[in-house]
Short mmCIF file of C-alpha atoms and ligand atoms in Angstrom, two decimals:
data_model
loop_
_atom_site.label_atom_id
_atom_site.label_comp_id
_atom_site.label_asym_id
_atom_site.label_seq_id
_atom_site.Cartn_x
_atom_site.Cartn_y
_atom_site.Cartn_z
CA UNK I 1 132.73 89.34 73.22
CA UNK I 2 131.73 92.08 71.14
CA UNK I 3 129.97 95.44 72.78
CA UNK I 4 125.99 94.18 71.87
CA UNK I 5 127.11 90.71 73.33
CA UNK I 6 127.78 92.37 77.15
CA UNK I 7 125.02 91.54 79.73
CA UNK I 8 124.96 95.06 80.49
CA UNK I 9 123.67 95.93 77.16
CA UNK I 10 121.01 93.39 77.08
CA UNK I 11 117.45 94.74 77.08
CA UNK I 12 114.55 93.17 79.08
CA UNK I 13 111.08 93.12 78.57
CA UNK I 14 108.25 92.71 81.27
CA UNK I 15 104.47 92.04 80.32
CA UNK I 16 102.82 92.65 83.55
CA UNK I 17 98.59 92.73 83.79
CA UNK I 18 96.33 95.17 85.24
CA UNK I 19 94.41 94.07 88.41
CA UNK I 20 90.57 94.74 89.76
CA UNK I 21 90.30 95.17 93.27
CA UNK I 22 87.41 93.22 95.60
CA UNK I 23 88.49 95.64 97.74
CA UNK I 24 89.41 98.92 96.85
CA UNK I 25 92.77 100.17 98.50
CA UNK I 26 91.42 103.65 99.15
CA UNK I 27 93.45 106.85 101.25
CA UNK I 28 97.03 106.78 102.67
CA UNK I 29 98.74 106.41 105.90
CA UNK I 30 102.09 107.70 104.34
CA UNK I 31 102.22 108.99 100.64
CA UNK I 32 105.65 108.95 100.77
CA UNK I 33 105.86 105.33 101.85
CA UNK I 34 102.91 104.26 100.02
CA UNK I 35 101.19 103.00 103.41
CA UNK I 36 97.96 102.25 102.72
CA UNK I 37 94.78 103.20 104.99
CA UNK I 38 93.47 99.65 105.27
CA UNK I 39 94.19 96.17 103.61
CA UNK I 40 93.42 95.41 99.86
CA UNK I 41 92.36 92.14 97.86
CA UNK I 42 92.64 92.00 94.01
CA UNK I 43 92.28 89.51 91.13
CA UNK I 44 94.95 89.46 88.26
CA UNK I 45 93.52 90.21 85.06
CA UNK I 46 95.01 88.63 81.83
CA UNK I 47 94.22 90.18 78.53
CA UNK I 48 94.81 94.04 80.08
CA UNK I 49 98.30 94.53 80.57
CA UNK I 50 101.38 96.23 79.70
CA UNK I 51 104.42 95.68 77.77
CA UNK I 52 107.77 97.35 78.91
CA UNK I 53 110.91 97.31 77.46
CA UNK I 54 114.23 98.91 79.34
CA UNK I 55 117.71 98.99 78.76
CA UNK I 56 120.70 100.73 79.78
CA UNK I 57 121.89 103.70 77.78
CA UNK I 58 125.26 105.88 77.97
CA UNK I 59 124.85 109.51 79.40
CA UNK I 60 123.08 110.72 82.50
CA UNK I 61 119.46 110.76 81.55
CA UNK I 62 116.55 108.41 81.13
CA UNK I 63 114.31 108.77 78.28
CA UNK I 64 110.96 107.16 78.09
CA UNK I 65 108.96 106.21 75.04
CA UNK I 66 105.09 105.54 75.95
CA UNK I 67 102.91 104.29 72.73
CA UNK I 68 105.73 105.64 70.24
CA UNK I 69 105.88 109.11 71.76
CA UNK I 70 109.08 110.53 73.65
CA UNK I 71 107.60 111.64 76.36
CA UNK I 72 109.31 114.55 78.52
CA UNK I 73 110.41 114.05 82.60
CA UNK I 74 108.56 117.64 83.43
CA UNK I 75 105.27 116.67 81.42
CA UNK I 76 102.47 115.47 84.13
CA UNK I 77 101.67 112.50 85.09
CA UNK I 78 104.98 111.22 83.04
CA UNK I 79 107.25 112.41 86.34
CA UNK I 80 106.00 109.28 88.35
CA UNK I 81 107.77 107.30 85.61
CA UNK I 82 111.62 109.40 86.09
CA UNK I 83 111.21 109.78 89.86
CA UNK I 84 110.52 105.80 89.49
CA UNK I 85 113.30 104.76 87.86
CA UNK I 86 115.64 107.23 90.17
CA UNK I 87 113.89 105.61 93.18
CA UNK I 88 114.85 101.88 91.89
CA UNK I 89 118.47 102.61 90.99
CA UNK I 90 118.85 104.20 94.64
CA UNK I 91 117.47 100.91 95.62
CA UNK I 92 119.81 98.27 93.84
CA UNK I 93 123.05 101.33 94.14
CA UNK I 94 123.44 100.63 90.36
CA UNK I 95 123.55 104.03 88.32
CA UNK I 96 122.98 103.96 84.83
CA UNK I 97 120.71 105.98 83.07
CA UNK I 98 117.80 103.80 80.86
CA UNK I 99 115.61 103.87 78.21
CA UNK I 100 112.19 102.82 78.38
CA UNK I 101 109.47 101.93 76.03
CA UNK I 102 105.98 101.11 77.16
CA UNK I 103 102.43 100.52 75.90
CA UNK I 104 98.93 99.36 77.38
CA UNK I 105 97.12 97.37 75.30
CA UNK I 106 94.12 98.63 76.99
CA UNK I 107 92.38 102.64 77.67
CA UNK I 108 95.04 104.16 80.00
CA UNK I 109 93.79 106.73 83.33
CA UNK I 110 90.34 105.55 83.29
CA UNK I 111 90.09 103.26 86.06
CA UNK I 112 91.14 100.00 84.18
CA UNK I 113 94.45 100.81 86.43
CA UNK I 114 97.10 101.21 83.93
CA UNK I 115 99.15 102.45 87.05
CA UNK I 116 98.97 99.06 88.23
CA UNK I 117 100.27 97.26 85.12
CA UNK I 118 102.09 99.85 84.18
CA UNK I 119 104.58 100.42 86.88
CA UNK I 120 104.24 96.64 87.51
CA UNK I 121 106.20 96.22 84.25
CA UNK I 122 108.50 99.30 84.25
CA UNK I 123 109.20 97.65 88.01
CA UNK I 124 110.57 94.36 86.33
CA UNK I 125 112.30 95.39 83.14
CA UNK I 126 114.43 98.40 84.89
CA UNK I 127 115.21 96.04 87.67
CA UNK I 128 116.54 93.43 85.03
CA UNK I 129 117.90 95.74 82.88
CA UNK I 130 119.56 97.18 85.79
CA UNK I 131 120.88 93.41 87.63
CA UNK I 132 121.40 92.35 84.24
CA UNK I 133 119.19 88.56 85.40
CA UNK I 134 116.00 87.95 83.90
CA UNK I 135 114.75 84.65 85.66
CA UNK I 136 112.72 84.78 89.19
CA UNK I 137 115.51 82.42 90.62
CA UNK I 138 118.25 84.57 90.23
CA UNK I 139 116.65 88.01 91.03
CA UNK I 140 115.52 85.71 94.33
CA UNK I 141 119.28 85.20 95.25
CA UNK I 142 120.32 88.78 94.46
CA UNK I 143 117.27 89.88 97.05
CA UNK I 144 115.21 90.88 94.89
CA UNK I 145 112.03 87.87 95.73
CA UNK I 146 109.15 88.55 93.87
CA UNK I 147 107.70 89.89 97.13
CA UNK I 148 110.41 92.62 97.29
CA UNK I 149 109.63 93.57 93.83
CA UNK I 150 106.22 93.80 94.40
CA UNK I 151 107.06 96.24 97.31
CA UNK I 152 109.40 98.45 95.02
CA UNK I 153 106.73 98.50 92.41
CA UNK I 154 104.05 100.07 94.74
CA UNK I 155 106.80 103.07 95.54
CA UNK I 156 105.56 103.49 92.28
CA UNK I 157 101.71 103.42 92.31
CA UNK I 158 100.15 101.63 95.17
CA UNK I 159 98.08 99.34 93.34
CA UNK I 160 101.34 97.72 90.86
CA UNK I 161 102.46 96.09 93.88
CA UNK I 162 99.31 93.51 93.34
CA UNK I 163 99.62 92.79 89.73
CA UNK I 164 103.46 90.97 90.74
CA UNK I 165 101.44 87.97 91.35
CA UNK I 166 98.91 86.27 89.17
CA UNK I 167 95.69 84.92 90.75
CA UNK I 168 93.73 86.02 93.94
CA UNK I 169 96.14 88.52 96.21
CA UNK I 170 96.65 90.43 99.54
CA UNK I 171 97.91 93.37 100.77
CA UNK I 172 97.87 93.70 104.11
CA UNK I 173 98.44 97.24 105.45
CA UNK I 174 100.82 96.21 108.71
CA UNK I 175 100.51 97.62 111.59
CA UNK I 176 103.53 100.35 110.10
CA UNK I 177 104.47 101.44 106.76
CA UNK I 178 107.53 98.61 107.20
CA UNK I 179 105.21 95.46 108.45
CA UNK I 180 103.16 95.75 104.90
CA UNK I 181 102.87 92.46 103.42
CA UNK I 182 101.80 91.43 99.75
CA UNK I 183 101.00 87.88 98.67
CA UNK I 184 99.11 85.91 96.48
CA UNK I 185 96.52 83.83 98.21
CA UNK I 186 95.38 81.84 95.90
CA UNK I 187 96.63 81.21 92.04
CA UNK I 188 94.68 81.55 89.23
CA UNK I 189 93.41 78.08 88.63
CA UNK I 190 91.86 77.96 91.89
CA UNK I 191 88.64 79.79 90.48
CA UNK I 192 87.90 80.71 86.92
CA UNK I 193 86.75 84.39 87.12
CA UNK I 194 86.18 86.56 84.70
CA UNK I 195 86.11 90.63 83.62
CA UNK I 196 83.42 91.77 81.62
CA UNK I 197 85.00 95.53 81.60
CA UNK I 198 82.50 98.29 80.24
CA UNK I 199 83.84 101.21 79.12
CA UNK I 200 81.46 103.90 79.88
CA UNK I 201 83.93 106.29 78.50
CA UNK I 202 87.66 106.69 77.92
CA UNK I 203 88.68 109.65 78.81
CA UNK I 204 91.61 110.05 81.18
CA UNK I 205 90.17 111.02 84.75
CA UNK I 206 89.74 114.18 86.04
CA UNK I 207 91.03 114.24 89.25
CA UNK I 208 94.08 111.51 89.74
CA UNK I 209 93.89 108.81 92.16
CA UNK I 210 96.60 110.61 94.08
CA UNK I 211 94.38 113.75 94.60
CA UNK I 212 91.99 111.30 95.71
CA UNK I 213 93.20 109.08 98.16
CA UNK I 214 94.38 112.82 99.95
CA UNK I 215 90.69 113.83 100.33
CA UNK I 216 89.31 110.56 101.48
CA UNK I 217 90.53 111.58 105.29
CA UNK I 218 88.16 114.55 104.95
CA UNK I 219 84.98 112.22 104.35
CA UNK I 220 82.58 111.52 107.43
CA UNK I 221 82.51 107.91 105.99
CA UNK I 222 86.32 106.87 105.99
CA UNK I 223 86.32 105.96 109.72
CA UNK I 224 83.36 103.71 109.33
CA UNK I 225 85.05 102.29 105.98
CA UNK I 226 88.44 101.61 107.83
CA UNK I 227 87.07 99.84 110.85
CA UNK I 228 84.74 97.61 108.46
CA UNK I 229 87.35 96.58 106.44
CA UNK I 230 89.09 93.52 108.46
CA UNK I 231 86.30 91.97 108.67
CA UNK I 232 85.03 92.39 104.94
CA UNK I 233 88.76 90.85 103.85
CA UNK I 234 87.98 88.14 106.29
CA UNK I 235 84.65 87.61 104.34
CA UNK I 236 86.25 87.47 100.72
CA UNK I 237 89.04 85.38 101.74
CA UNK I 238 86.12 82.85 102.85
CA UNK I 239 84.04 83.31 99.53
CA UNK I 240 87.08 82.68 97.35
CA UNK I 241 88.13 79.43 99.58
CA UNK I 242 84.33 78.47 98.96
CA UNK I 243 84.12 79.36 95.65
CA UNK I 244 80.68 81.54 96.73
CA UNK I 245 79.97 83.98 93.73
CA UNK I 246 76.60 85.42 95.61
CA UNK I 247 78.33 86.33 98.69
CA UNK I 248 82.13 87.46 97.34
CA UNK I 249 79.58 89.71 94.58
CA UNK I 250 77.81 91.17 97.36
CA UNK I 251 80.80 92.24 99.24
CA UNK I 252 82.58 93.68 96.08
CA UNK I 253 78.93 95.18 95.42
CA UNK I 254 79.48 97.17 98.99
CA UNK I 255 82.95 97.67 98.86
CA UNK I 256 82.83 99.63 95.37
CA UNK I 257 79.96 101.53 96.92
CA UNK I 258 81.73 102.29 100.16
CA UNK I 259 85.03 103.61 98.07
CA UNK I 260 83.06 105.77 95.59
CA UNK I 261 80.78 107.16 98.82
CA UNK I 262 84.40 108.31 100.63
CA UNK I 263 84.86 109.70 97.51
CA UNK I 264 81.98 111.77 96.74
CA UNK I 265 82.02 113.06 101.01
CA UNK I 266 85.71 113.93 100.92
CA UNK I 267 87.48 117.38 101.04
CA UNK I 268 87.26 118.38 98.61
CA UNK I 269 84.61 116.02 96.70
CA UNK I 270 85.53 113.77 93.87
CA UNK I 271 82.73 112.22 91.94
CA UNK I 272 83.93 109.27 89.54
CA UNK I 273 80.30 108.46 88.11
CA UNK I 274 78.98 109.27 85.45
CA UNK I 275 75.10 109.35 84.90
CA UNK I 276 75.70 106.12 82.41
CA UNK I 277 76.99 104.31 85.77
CA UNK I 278 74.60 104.66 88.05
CA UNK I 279 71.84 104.00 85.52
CA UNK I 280 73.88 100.56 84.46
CA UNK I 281 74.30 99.71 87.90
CA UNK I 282 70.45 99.68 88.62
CA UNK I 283 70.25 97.93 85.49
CA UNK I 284 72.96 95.08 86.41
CA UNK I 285 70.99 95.16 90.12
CA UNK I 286 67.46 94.61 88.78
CA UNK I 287 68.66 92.07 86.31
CA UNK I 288 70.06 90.17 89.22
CA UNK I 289 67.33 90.43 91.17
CA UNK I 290 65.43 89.19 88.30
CA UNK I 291 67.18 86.13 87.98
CA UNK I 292 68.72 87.16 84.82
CA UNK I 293 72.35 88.17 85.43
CA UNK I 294 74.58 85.77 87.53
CA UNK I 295 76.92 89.00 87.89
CA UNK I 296 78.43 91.94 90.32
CA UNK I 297 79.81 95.14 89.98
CA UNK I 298 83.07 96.57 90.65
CA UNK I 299 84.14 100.57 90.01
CA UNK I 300 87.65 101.60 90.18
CA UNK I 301 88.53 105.47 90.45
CA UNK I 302 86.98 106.27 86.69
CA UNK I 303 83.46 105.69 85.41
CA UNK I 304 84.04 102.44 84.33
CA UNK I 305 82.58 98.91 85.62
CA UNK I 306 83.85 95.65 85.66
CA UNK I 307 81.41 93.05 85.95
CA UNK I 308 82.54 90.28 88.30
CA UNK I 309 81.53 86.42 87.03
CA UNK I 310 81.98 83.04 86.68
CA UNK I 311 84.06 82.33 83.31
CA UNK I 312 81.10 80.08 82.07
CA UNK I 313 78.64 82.90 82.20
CA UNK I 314 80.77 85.44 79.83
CA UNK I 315 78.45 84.95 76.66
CA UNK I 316 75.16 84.84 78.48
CA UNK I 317 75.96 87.94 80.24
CA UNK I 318 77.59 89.79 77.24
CA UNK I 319 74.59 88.94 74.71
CA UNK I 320 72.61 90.09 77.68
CA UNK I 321 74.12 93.69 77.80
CA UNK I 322 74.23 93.83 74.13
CA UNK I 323 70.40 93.06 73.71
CA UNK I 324 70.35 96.06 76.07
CA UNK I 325 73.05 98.38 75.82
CA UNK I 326 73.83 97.73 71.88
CA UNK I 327 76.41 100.66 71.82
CA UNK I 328 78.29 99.22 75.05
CA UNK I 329 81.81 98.55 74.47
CA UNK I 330 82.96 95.50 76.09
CA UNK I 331 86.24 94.60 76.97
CA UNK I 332 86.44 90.32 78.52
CA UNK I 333 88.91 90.05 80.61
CA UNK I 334 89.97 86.78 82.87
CA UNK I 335 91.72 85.81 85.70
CA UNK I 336 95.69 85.53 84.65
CA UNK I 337 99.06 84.33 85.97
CA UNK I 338 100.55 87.23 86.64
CA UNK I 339 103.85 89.28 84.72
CA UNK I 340 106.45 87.38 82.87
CA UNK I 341 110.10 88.93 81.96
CA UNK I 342 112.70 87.89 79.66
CA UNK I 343 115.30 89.10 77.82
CA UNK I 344 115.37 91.32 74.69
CA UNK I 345 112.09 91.74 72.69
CA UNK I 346 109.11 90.10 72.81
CA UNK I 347 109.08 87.10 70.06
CA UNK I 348 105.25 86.74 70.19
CA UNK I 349 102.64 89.79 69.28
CA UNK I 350 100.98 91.14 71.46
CA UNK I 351 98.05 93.26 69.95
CA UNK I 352 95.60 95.66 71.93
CA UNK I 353 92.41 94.10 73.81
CA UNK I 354 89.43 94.11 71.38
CA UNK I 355 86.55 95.75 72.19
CA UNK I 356 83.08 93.36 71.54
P1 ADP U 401 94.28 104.11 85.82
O1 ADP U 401 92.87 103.98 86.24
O2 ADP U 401 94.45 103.74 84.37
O3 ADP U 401 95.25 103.41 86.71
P2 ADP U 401 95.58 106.45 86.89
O4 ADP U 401 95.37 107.93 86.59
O5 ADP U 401 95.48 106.00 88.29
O6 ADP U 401 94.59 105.65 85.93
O7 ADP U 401 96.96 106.07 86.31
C1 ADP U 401 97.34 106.42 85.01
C2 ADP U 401 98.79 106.79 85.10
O8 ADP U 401 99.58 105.61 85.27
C3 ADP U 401 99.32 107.42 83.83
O9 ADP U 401 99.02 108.77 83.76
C4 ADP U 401 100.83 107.14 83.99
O10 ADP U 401 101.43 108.02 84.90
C5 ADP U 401 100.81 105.75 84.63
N1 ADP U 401 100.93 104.75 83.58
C6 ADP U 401 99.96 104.21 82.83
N2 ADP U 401 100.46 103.34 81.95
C7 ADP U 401 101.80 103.34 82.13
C8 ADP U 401 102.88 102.62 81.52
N3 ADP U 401 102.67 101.75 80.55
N4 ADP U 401 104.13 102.86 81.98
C9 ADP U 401 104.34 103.71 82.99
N5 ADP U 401 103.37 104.41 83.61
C10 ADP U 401 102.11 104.22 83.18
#
């Protein structure tokens, strides 16, 4: 067997998708353990996701390649990615330094959660590249249940630990940082949901999640937000059994509201709006109200919205915000199945998300 041939020179690539939260996992318990403040629920998107690509490499440092630039350990935010990849070889006790090469194929930092797909995928292809196994089976045996990887990837950002599963999923805060549990409740084909993402502007945000979830304690309204929140994932759980659109919208509806309203009261304040959101929110409202617009809004930490819907109302709802909006970009996203890994490259393209 010739060098190229040894599985420990094999490199692994992970697709993993970005996920929208119902509701928004907002302030921690313990940044170092990434304990969330309260429970989360989140549907798997499909068409916004991330392609990583890791492999082990002689010497004693990582390098990382994101979109065809080299990027540096010290440069900010790029420092999550190294003290990643340290964390997960202190995790499996394998040392061997890695490169990595990783794109989005959708606006990264502004609240379409590139953190989530992103360290999602970096997650899976470092853990393969690092095992040397690819399939679900045999990372299973080794320990490594798609559970546990789900776990490792929210070390990384809080949110990745969602997008390990595709479909409808849970993360349940515990009652300690060790009790946290992550699972998919429902798979994808249950209910055929879709995305309508609007980018209100692409710009990377101004003040990081991470800064964020810090100065949520300091908001008047995070103890009322953390004692509603049982209850609320009690209430979405029911809609997405039931299939109810009106009543899982209206909860997403107050949820987004709640988040962004910690948000703008914390210490110190962060305001993720623009004046383009809260003028298409009123829009999307009215329209609703009107009987025009079978959809509901969701914000993430950014000034973007995703519009929550039925898959069979995507065109009337897009030709309805282009009759309105005309220089909207759209990006329609869907309900997916969650990441995929195998070995070596990619055979299939993969090409960015088009905007409409
Ligand atoms: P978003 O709303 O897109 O999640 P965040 O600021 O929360 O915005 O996260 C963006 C950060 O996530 C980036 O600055 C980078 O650290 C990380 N990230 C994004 N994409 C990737 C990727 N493909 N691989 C590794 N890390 C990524």
């Amino acid at each position: 067997m010739n060098d190229l041939m040894k599985p420990e020179n094999y490199s692994f690539t992970a697709t993993a998708p970005s996920n929208i939260a119902f509701i928004k996992y907002w302030g921690k318990r313990d940044a170092e353990l990434q304990w969330p403040a309260n429970d989360s629920l989140s549907m798997t998107l499909s068409a916004c996701k991330t392609i990583t690509t890791v492999k082990r490499i002689d010497g004693d440092r990582d390098v990382f390649h994101f979109a065809g630039v080299t990027v540096s350990s010290d440069v900010e935010p790029s420092h999550k990615v190294f003290r990643h990849l340290q964390f997960l070889r202190k995790e499996l006790n394998i040392a061997r330094a890695l490169e990595v090469e990783s794109r989005n194929l959708f606006p990264t930092g502004c609240g379409v959660a590139s953190s989530a797909s992103g360290f999602a995928a970096l997650t899976l292809a470092t853990v393969a590249a690092l095992t040397g196994h690819h399939e679900w089976g045999q990372l299973s045996v080794l320990g490594l249940s798609r559970e546990r990887l789900a776990h490792l990837a929210r070390r990384g950002s809080g949110s990745a630990g969602r997008s390990m599963f595709g479909g409808f999923v849970h993360w349940a805060a515990g009652q300690s940082a060790d009790a946290q549990k992550i699972e998919q409740i429902a798979p994808a084909s249950h209910w055929q949901l879709a995305d309508i993402v609007v980018i209100l502007s692409d710009k990377e945000k101004h003040t990081s999640s991470t800064n964020a979830h810090q100065a949520a304690w300091g908001s008047p309204l995070f103890p009322a937000r953390l004692a509603g929140a049982p209850s609320r994932i009690e209430a979405i759980f029911s809609d997405i059994k039931e299939h109810n659109i009106e009543s899982l919208g209206q909860e997403i509806e107050n949820d987004a509201l709640e988040m962004h309203a910690v948000a703008m009261t914390g210490t110190p304040q962060v305001n993720y709006f623009l004046p383009e959101t809260t003028k298409f929110i009123a829009w999307v409202r009215s329209e609703r109200l009107a009987g025009n617009l079978p959809a509901w809004f969701t914000i993430d930490a950014g000034p973007n919205i995703h519009l929550i819907c039925e898959s069979r109302n995507v065109a009337l709802i897009t030709a309805k915000i282009k009759s309105t909006w005309p220089k909207s970009q759209l990006i329609i996203d869907k309900i997916g199945d969650g990441p995929t890994l195998k070995q070596g490259l990619l055979s299939e393209s993969h090409s960015e998300v088009h905007y409409v």
